[in-house]
Backbone as JSON, one array per atom type, in Angstrom:
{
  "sequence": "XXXXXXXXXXXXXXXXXXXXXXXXXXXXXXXXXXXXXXXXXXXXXXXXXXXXXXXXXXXXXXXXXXXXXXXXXXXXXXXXXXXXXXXXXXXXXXXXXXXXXXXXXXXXXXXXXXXXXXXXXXXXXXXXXXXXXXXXXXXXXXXXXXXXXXXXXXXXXXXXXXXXXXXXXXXXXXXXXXXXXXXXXXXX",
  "N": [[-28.36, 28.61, 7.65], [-28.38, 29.77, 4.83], [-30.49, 29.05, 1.31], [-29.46, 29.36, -0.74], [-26.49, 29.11, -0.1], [-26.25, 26.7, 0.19], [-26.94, 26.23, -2.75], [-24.34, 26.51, -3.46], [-23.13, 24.36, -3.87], [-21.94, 21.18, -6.2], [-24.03, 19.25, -5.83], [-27.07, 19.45, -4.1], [-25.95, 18.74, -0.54], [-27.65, 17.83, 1.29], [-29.69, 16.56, 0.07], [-30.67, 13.09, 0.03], [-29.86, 11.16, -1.76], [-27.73, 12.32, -3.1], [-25.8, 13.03, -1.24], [-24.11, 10.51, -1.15], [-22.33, 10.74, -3.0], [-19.68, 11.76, -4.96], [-17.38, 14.73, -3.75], [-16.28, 17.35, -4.87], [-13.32, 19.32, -5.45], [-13.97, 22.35, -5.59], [-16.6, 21.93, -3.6], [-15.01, 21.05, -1.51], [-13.47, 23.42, -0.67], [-15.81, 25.29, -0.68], [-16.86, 24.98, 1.83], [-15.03, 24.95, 3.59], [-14.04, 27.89, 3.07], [-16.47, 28.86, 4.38], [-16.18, 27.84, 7.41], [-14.33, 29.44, 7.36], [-14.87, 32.26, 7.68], [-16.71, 31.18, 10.13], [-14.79, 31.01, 12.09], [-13.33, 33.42, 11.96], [-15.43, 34.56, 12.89], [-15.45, 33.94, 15.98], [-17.24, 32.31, 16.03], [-16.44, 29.31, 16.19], [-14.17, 27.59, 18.36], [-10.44, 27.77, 17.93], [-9.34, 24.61, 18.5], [-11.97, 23.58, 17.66], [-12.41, 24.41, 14.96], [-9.84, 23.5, 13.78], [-10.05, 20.95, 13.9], [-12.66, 20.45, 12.2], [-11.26, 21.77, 10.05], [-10.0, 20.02, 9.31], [-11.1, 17.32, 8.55], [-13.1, 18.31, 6.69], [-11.08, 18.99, 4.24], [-10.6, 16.13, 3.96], [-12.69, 15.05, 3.52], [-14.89, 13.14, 1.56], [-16.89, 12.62, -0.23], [-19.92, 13.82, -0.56], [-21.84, 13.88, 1.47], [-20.11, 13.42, 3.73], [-19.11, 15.85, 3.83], [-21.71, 17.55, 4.88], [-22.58, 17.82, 7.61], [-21.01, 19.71, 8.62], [-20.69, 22.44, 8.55], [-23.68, 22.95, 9.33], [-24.68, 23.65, 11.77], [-23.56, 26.22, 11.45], [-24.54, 29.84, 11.67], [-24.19, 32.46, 9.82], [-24.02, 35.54, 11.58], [-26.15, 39.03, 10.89], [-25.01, 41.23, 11.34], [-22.39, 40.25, 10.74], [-18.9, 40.76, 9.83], [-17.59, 39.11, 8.35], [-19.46, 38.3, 6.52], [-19.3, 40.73, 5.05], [-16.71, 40.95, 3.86], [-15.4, 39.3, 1.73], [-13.9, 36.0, 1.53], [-10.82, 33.93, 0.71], [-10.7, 30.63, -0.22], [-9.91, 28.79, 2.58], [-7.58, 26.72, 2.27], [-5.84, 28.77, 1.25], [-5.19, 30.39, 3.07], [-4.43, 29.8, 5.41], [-1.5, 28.11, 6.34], [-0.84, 24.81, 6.68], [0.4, 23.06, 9.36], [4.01, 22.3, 9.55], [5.12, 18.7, 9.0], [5.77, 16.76, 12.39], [9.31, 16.1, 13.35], [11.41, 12.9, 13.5], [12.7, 13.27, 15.97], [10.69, 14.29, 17.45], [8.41, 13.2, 17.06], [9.16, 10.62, 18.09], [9.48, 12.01, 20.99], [6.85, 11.87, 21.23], [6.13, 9.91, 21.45], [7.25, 8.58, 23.62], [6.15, 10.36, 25.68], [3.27, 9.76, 25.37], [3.52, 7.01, 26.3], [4.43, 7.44, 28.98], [2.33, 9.11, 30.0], [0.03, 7.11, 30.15], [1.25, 5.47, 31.97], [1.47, 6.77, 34.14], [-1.79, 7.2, 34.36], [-2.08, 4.71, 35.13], [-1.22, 4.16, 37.73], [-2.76, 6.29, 38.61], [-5.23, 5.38, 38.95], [-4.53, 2.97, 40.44], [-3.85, 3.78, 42.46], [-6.3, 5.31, 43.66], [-8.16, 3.58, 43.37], [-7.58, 1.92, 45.42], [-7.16, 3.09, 47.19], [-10.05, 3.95, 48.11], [-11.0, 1.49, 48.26], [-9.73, 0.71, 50.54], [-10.68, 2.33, 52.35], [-13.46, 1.4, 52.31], [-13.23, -1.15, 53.51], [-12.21, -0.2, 55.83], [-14.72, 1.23, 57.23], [-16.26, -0.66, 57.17], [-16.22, -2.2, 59.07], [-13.7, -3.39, 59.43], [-13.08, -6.2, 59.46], [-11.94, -9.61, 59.47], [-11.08, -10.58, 56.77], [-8.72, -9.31, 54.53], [-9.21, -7.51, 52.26], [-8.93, -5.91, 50.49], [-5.91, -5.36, 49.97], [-6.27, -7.15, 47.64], [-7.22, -6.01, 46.01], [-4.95, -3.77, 45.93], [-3.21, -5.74, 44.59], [-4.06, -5.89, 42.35], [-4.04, -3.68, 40.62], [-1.99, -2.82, 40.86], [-0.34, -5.1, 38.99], [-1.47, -4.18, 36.72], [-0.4, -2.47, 36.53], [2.36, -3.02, 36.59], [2.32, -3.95, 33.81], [1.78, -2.17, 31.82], [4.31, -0.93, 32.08], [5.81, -3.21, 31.71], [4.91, -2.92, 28.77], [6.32, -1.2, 27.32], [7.53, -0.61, 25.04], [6.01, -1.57, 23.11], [3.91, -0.01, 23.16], [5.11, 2.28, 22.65], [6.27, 2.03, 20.45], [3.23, 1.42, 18.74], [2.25, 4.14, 19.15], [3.88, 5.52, 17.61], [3.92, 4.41, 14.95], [1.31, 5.88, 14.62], [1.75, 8.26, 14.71], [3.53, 8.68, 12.96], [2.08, 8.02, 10.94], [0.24, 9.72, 10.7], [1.65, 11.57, 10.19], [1.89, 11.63, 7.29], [0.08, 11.5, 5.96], [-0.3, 14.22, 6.31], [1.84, 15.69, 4.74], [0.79, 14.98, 1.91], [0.14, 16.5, -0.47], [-1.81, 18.57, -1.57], [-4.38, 19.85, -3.77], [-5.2, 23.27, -4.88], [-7.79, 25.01, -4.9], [-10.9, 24.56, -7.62]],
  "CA": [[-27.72, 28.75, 6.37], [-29.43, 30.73, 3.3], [-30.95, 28.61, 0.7], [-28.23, 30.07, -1.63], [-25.61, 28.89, 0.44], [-26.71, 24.8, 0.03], [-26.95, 25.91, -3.84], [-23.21, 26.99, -4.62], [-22.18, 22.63, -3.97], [-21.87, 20.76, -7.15], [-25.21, 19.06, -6.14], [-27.36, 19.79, -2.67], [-25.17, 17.43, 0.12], [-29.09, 17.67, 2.19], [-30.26, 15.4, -0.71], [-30.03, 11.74, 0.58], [-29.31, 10.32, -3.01], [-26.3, 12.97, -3.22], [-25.02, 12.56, 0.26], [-23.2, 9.36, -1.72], [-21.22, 11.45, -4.65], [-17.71, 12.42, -4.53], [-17.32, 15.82, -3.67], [-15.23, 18.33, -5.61], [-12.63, 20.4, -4.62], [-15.1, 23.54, -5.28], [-17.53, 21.86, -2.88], [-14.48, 21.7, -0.29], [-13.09, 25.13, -0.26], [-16.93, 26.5, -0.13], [-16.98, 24.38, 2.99], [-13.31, 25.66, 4.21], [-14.5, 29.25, 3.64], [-17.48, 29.26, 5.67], [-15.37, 27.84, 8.55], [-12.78, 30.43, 7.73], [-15.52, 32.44, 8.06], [-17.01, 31.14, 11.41], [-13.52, 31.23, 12.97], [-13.19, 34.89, 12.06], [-16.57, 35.84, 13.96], [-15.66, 34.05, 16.58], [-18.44, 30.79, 16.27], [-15.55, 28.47, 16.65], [-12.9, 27.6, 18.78], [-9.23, 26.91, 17.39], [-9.76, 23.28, 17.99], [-12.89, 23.24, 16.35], [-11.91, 24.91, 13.27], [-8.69, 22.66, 12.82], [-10.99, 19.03, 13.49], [-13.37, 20.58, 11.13], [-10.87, 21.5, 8.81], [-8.97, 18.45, 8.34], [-12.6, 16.78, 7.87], [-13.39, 19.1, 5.05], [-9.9, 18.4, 3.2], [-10.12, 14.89, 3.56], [-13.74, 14.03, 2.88], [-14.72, 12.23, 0.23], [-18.12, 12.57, -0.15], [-20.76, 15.66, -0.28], [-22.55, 13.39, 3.07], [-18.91, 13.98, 4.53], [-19.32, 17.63, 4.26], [-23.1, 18.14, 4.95], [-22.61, 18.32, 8.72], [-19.88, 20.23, 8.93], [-21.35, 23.64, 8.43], [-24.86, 22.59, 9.02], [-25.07, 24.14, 12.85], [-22.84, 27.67, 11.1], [-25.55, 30.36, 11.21], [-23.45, 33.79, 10.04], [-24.81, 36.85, 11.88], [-26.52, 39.86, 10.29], [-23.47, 41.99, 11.34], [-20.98, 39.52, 10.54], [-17.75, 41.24, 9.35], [-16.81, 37.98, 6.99], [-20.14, 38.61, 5.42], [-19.17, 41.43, 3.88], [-15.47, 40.81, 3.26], [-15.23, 37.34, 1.17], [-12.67, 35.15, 1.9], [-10.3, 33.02, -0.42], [-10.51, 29.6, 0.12], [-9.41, 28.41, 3.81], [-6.41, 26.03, 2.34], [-4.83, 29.6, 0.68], [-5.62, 31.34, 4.26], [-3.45, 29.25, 6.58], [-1.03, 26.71, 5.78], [-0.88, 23.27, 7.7], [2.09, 23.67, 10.41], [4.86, 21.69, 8.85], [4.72, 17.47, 10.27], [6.72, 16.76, 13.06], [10.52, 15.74, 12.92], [11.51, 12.08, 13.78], [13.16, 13.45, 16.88], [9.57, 14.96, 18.02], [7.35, 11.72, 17.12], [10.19, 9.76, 19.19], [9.55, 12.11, 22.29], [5.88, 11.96, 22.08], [5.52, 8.39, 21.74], [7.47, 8.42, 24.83], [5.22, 11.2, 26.38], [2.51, 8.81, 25.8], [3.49, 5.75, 27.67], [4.27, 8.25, 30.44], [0.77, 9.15, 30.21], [-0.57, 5.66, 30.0], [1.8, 4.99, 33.52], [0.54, 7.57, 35.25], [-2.98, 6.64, 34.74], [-2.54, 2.97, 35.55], [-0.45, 4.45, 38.86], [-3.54, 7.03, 39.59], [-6.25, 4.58, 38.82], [-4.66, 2.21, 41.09], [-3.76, 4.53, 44.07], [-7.61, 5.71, 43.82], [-9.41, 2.22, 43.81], [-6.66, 1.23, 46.82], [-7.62, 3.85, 48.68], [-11.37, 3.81, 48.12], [-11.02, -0.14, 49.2], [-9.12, 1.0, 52.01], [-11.89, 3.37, 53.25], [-14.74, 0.8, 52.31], [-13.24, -2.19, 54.51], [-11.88, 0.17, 57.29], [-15.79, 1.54, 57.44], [-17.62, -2.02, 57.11], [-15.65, -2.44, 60.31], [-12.08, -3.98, 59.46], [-13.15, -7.57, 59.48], [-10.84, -10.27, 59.21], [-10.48, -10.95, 55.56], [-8.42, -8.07, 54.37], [-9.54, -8.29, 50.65], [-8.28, -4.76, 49.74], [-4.84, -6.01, 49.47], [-6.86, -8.06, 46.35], [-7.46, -4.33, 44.79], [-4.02, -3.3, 45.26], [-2.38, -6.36, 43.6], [-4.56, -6.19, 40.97], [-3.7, -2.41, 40.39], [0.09, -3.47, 41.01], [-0.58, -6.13, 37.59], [-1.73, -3.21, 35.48], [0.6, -1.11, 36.38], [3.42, -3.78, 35.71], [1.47, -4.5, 32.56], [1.77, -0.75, 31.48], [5.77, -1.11, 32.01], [6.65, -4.53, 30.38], [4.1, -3.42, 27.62], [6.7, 0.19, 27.24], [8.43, -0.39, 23.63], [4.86, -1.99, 22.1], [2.86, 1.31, 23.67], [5.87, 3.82, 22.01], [5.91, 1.85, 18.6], [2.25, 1.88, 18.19], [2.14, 5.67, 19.07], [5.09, 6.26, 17.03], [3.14, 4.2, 13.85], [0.05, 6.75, 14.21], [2.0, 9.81, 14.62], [4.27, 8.88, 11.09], [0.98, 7.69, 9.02], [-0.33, 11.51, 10.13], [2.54, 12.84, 9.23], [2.51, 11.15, 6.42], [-1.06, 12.68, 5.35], [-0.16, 16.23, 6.45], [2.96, 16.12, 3.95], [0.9, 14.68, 1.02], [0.14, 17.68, -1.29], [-3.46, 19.07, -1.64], [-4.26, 20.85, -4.98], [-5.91, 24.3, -4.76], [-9.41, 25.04, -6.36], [-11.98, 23.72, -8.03]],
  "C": [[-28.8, 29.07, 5.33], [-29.73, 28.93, 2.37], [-29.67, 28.31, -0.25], [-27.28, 29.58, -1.46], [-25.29, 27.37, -0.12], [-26.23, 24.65, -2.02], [-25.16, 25.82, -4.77], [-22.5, 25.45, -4.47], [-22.51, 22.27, -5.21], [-23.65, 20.48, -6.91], [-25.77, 19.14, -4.09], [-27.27, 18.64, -1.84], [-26.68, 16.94, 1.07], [-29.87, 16.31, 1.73], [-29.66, 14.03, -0.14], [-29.36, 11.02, -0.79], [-28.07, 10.99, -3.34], [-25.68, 12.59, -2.54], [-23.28, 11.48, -0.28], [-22.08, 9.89, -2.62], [-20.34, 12.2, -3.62], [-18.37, 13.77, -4.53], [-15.78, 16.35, -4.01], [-14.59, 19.05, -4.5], [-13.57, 21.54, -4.34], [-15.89, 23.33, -3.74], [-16.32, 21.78, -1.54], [-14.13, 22.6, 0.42], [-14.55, 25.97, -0.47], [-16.9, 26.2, 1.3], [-15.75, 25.3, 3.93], [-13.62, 27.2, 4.01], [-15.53, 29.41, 4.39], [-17.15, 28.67, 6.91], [-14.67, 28.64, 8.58], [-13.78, 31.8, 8.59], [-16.18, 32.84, 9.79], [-16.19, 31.42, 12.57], [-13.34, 32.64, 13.48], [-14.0, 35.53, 13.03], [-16.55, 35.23, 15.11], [-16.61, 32.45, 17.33], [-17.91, 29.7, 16.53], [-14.33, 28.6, 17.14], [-11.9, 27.26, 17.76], [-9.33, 25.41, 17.19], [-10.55, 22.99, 17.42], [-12.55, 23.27, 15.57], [-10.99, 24.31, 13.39], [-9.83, 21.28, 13.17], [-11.74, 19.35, 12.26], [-13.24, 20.8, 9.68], [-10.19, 20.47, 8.27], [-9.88, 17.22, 7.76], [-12.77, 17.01, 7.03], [-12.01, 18.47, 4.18], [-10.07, 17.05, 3.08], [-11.36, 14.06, 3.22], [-13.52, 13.41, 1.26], [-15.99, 12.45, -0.71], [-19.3, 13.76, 0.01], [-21.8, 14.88, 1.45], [-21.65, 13.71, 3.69], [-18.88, 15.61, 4.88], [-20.53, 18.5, 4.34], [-22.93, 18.7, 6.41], [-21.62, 19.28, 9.23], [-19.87, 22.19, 9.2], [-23.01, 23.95, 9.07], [-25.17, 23.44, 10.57], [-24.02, 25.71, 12.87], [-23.81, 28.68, 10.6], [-24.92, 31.57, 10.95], [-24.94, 35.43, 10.62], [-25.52, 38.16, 10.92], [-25.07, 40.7, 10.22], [-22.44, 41.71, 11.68], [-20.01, 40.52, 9.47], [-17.62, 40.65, 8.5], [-18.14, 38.1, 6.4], [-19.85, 39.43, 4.79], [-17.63, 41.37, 3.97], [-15.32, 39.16, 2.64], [-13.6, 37.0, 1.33], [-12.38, 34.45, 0.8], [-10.34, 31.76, 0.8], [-9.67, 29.17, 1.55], [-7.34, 27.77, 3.5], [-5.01, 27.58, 1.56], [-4.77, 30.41, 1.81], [-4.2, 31.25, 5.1], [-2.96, 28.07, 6.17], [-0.78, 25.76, 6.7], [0.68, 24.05, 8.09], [2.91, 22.44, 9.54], [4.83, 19.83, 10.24], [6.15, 17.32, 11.42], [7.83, 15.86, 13.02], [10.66, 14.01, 13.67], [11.72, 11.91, 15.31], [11.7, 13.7, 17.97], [8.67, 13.94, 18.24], [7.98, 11.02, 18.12], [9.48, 10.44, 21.14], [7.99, 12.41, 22.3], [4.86, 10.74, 22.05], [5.75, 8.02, 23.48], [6.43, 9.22, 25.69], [3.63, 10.29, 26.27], [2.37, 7.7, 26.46], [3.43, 6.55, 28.6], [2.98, 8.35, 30.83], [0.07, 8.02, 30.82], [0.14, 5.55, 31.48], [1.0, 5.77, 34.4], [-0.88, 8.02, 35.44], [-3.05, 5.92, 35.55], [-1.93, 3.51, 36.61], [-1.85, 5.19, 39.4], [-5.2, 5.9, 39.74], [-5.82, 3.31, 40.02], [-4.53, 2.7, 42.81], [-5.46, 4.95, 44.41], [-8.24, 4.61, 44.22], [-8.5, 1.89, 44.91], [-7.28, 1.91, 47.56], [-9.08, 3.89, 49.18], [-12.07, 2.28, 48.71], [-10.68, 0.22, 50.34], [-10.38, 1.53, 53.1], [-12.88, 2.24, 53.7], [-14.61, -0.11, 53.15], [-12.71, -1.74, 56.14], [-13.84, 0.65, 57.84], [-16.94, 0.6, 57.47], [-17.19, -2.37, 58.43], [-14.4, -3.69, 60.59], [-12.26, -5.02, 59.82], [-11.35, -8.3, 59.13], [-9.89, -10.62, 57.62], [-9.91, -9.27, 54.86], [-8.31, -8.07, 52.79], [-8.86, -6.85, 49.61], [-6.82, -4.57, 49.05], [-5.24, -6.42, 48.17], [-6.79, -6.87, 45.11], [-5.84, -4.15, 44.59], [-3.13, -4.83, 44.32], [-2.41, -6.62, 42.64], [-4.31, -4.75, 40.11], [-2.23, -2.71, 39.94], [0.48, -3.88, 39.77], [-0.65, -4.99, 36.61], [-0.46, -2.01, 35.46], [2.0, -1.51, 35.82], [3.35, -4.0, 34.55], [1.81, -3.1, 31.73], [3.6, -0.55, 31.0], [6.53, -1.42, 31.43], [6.22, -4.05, 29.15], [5.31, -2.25, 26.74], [7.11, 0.61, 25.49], [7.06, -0.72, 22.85], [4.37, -0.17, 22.23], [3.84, 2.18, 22.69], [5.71, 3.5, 20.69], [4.44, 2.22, 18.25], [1.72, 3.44, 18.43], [2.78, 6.38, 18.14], [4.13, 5.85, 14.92], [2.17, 5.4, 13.5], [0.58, 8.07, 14.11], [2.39, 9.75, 13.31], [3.06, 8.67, 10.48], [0.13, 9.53, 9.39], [0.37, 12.15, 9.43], [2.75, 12.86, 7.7], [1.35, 12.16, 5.43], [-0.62, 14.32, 5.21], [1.14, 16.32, 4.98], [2.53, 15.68, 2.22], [0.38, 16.37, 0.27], [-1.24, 17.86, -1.75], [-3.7, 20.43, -2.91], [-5.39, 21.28, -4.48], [-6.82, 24.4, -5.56], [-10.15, 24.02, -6.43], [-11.64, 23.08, -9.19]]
}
């Protein structure tokens, strides 16, 4: 990053005694265009560029948005160098949050998840016991049984736990949604 680049923030985020100060809108949407930027040429994936932008919108802090750019080197014959960009949040608008009906089926899609861990995690260590006491030479104490009933527990545990696991999925999906729907003023 140019010299130049560091200078257009309220005050330089590099500085450790800045790092601490609020950061302006200005200083977010310079941030949000040089990701729009990086996206364009290519330097970041899709997932990057959305983690990085919902970072930028929601810092707080010019330390919040020092690293964020800090490994964005634009090419000589970068395209978005010579076409300037408006601000990232006037580029692309957040996808709209998801409907009650949607949070509902992917709280559920997360316990599922969560089961069919605790189901592959316990078929794996069973079987890997299985191997280890058929290959020590199938003694008398058959202790592998011990693995699966302790697999068995988690997996029942995963089951009974089903309505806690969907509420607290269902909590984190509404307080995002709740962010994504609050209203983000444009500019500096």
């Amino acid at each position: 990053m140019s010299e130049t680049w560091w200078r257009d923030f309220s005050h330089d985020p590099r500085v450790r005694s800045h790092a601490v100060l609020r950061a302006t809108d200005r200083d977010r949407d310079h941030v949000l265009t040089e990701l729009a930027r990086a996206y364009a040429d290519g330097r970041l994936d899709r997932a990057e560029f959305d983690r990085r932008q919902d970072a930028a919108q929601s810092a707080r802090t010019l330390g919040d948005l020092r690293g964020l750019c800090a490994d964005l080197r634009p090419g000589r014959n970068s395209l978005s160098a010579l076409v300037p960009l408006a601000p990232l949040t006037r580029l692309i608008p957040r996808a709209a949050p998801p409907t009650q009906a949607e949070i509902a089926e992917r709280a559920h899609r997360a316990w599922r998840d969560q089961r069919r861990g605790a189901v592959a995690l316990t078929l794996t260590t069973s079987l890997v016991s299985w191997a280890v006491w058929l290959g020590a030479g199938a003694d008398v104490l058959v202790w592998p049984v011990l693995v699966m009933l302790a697999g068995g527990g988690y997996v029942a545990q995963v089951q009974w736990r089903r309505a806690s696991i969907e509420a607290e999925e269902r909590r984190r999906l509404e307080l995002k949604a709740q962010r994504r729907r609050r209203p983000r003023p444009l500019g500096g």
